CSV table of C-alpha atoms and ligand atoms in Angstrom, one decimal:
chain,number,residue,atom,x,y,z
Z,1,UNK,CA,40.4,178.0,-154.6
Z,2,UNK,CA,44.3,178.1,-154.8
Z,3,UNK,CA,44.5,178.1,-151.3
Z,4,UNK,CA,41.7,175.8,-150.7
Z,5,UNK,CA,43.9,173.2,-152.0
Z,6,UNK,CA,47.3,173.8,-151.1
Z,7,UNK,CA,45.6,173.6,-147.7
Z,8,UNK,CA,44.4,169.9,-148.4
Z,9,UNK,CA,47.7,169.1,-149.6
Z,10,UNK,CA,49.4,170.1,-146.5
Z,11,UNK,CA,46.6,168.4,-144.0
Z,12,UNK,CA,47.6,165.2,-146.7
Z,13,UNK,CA,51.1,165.5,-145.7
Z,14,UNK,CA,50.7,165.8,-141.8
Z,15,UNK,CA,48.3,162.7,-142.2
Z,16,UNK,CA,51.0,161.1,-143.7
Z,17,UNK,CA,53.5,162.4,-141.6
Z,18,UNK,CA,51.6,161.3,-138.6
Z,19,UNK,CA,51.2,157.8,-139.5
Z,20,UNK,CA,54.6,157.2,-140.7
Z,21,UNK,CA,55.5,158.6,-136.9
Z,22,UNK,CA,52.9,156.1,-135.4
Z,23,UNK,CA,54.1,153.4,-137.7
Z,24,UNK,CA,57.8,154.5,-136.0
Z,25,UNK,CA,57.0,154.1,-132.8
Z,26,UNK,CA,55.2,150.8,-133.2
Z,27,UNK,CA,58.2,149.8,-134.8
Z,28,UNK,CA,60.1,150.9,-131.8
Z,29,UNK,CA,58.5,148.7,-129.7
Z,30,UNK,CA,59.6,144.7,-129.1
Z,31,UNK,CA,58.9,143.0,-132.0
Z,32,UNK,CA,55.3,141.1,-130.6
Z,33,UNK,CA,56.5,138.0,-133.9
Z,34,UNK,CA,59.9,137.0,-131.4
Z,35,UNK,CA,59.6,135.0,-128.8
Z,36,UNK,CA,60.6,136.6,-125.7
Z,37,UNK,CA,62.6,133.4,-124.9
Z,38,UNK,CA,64.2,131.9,-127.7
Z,39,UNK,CA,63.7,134.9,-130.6
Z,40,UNK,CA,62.6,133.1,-133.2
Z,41,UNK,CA,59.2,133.6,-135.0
Z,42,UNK,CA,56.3,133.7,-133.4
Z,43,UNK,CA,53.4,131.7,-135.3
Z,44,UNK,CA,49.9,132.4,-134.9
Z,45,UNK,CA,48.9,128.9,-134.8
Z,46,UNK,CA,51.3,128.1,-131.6
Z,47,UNK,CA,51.9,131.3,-130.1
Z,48,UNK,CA,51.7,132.6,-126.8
Z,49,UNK,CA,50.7,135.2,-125.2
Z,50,UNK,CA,51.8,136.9,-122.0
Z,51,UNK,CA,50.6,139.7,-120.1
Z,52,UNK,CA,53.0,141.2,-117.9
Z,53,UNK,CA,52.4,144.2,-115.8
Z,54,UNK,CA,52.2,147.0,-118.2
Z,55,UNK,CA,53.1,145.4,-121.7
Z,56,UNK,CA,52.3,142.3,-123.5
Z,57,UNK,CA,55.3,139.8,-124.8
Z,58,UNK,CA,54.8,136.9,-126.7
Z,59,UNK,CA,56.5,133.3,-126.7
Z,60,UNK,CA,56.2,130.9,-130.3
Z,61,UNK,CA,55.2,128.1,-128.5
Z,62,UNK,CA,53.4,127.2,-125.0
Z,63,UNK,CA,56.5,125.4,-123.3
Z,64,UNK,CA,58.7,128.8,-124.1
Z,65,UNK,CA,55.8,130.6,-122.8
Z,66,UNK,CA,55.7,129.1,-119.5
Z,67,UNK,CA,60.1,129.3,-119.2
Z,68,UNK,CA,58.9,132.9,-119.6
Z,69,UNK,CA,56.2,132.5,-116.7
Z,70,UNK,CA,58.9,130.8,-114.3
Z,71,UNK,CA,61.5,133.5,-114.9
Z,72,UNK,CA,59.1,136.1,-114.2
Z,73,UNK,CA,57.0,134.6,-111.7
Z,74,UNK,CA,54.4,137.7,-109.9
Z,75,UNK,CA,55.3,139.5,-113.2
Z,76,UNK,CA,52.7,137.6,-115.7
Z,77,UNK,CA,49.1,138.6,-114.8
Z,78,UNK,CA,46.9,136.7,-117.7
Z,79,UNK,CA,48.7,133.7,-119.9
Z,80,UNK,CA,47.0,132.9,-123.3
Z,81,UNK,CA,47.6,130.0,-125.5
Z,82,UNK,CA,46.3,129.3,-128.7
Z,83,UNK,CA,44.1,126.5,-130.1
Z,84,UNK,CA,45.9,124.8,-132.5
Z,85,UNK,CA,42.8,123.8,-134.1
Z,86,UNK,CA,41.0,127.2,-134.5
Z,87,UNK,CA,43.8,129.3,-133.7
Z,88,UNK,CA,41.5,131.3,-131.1
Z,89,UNK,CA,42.7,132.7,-128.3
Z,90,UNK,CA,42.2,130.6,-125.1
Z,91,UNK,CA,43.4,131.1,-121.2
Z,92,UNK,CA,46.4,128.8,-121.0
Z,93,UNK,CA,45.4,127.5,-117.2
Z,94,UNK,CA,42.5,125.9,-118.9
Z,95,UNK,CA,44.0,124.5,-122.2
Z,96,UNK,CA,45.1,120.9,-123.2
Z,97,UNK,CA,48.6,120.4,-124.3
Z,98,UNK,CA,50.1,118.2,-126.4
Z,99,UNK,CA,53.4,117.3,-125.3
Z,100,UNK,CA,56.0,115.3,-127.7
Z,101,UNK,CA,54.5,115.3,-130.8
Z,102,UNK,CA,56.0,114.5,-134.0
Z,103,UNK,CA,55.8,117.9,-135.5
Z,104,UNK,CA,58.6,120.3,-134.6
Z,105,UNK,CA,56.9,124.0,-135.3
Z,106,UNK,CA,59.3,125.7,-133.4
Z,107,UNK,CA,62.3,124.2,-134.7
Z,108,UNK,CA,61.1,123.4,-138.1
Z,109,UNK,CA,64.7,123.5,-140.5
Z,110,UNK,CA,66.8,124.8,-137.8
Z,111,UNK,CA,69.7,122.5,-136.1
Z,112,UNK,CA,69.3,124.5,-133.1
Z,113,UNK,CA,68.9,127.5,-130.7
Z,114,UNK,CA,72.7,128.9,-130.4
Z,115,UNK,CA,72.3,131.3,-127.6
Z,116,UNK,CA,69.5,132.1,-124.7
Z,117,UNK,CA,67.8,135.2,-124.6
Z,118,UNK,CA,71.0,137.3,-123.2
Z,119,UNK,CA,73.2,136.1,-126.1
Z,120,UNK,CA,75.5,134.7,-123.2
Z,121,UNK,CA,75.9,130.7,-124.1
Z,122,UNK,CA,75.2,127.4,-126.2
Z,123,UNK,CA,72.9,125.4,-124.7
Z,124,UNK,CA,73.1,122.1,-125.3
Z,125,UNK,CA,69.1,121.3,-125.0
Z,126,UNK,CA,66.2,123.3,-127.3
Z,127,UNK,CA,63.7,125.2,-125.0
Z,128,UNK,CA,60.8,124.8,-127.6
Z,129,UNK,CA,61.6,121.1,-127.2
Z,130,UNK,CA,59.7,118.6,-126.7
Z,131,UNK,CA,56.7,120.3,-128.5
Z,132,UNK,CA,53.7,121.8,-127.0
Z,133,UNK,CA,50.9,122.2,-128.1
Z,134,UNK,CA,47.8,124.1,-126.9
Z,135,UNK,CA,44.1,122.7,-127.1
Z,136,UNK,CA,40.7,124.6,-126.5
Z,137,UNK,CA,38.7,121.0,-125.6
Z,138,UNK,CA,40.6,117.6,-124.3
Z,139,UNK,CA,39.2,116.1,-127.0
Z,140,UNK,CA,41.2,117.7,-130.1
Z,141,UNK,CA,44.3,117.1,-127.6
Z,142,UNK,CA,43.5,113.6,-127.8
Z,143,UNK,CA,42.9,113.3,-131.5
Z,144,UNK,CA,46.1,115.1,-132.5
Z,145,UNK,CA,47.7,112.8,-130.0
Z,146,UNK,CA,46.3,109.8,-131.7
Z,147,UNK,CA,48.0,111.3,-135.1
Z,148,UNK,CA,51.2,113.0,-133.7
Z,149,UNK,CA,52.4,110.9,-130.5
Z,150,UNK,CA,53.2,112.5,-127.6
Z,151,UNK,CA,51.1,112.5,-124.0
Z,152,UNK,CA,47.9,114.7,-123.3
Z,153,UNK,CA,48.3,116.7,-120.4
Z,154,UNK,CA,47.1,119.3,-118.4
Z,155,UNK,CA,47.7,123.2,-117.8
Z,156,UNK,CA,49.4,122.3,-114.2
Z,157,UNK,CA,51.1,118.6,-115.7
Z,158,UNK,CA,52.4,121.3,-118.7
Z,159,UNK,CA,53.8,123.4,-116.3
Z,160,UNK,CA,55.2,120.7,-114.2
Z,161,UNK,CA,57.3,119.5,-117.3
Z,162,UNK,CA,58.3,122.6,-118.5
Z,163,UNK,CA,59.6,123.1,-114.9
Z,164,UNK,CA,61.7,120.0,-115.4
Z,165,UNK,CA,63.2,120.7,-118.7
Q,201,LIG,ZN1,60.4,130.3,-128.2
């Protein structure tokens, strides 16, 4: 009985053990909640998600998502945006964006983004900025643009202006 238990205990501990190495190695990886281009938070509501041959990386907003798709051109197989409305997972090439909105997710209580992604310089412009944001249906891209400003615009007219700044 004695041993019975103190064999339990041990297979408890090596359970444990095991997850907290799991858990490790997860940890080990990118962290999936910074933005791949301009390391701040990445929000569920706006993020964006990339899938590049062999791992996945994820941008906070749709306009750093596609700076991420230009730098790494062949590299991004599958791009997924989010719905700001439902917050559901939809293929970015087939999304509506808002672009120039009024509300600043990204940059929310920050002056601004001090350094790129290789720490190098000061930029003097924001790459979340203006905002984008990503619609399933035209239709709640046009609603939040009646609310929020800004101009409706395609996956290809997003890309376009992310291209130009
Ligand atoms: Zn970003």
């Amino acid at each position: 009985m004695k041993a019975k238990e103190t064999l339990i205990t041990l297979l408890a501990f090596v359970a444990i053990g095991l997850t907290s190495y799991v858990a490790y190695r997860y940890e080990r990886r990118p962290d999936p909640h910074l933005c791949a281009i301009c390391n701040r938070d990445v929000h569920g509501g706006m993020s964006y998600r990339l899938e590049v041959s062999g791992h996945t990386e994820y941008a906070c907003c749709p306009r750093c998502g596609m700076h991420y798709q230009m730098q790494n051109g062949g590299a991004v197989k599958e791009a997924w945006a989010t719905d700001l409305a439902t917050g559901q997972k939809i293929p970015a090439s087939e999304a509506y964006y808002d672009e120039g909105g009024d509300v600043q997710y990204c940059t929310h209580g920050e002056s601004s983004v001090q350094r790129t992604p290789e720490g190098a310089s000061v930029r003097g412009y924001d790459r979340c900025l203006p905002t984008l944001v990503a619609f399933k249906e035209r239709a709640q891209a046009e609603a939040y643009q009646k609310i929020h400003g800004g101009r409706v615009l395609t996956y290809a007219e997003a890309v376009e202006s992310a291209r130009a700044q």
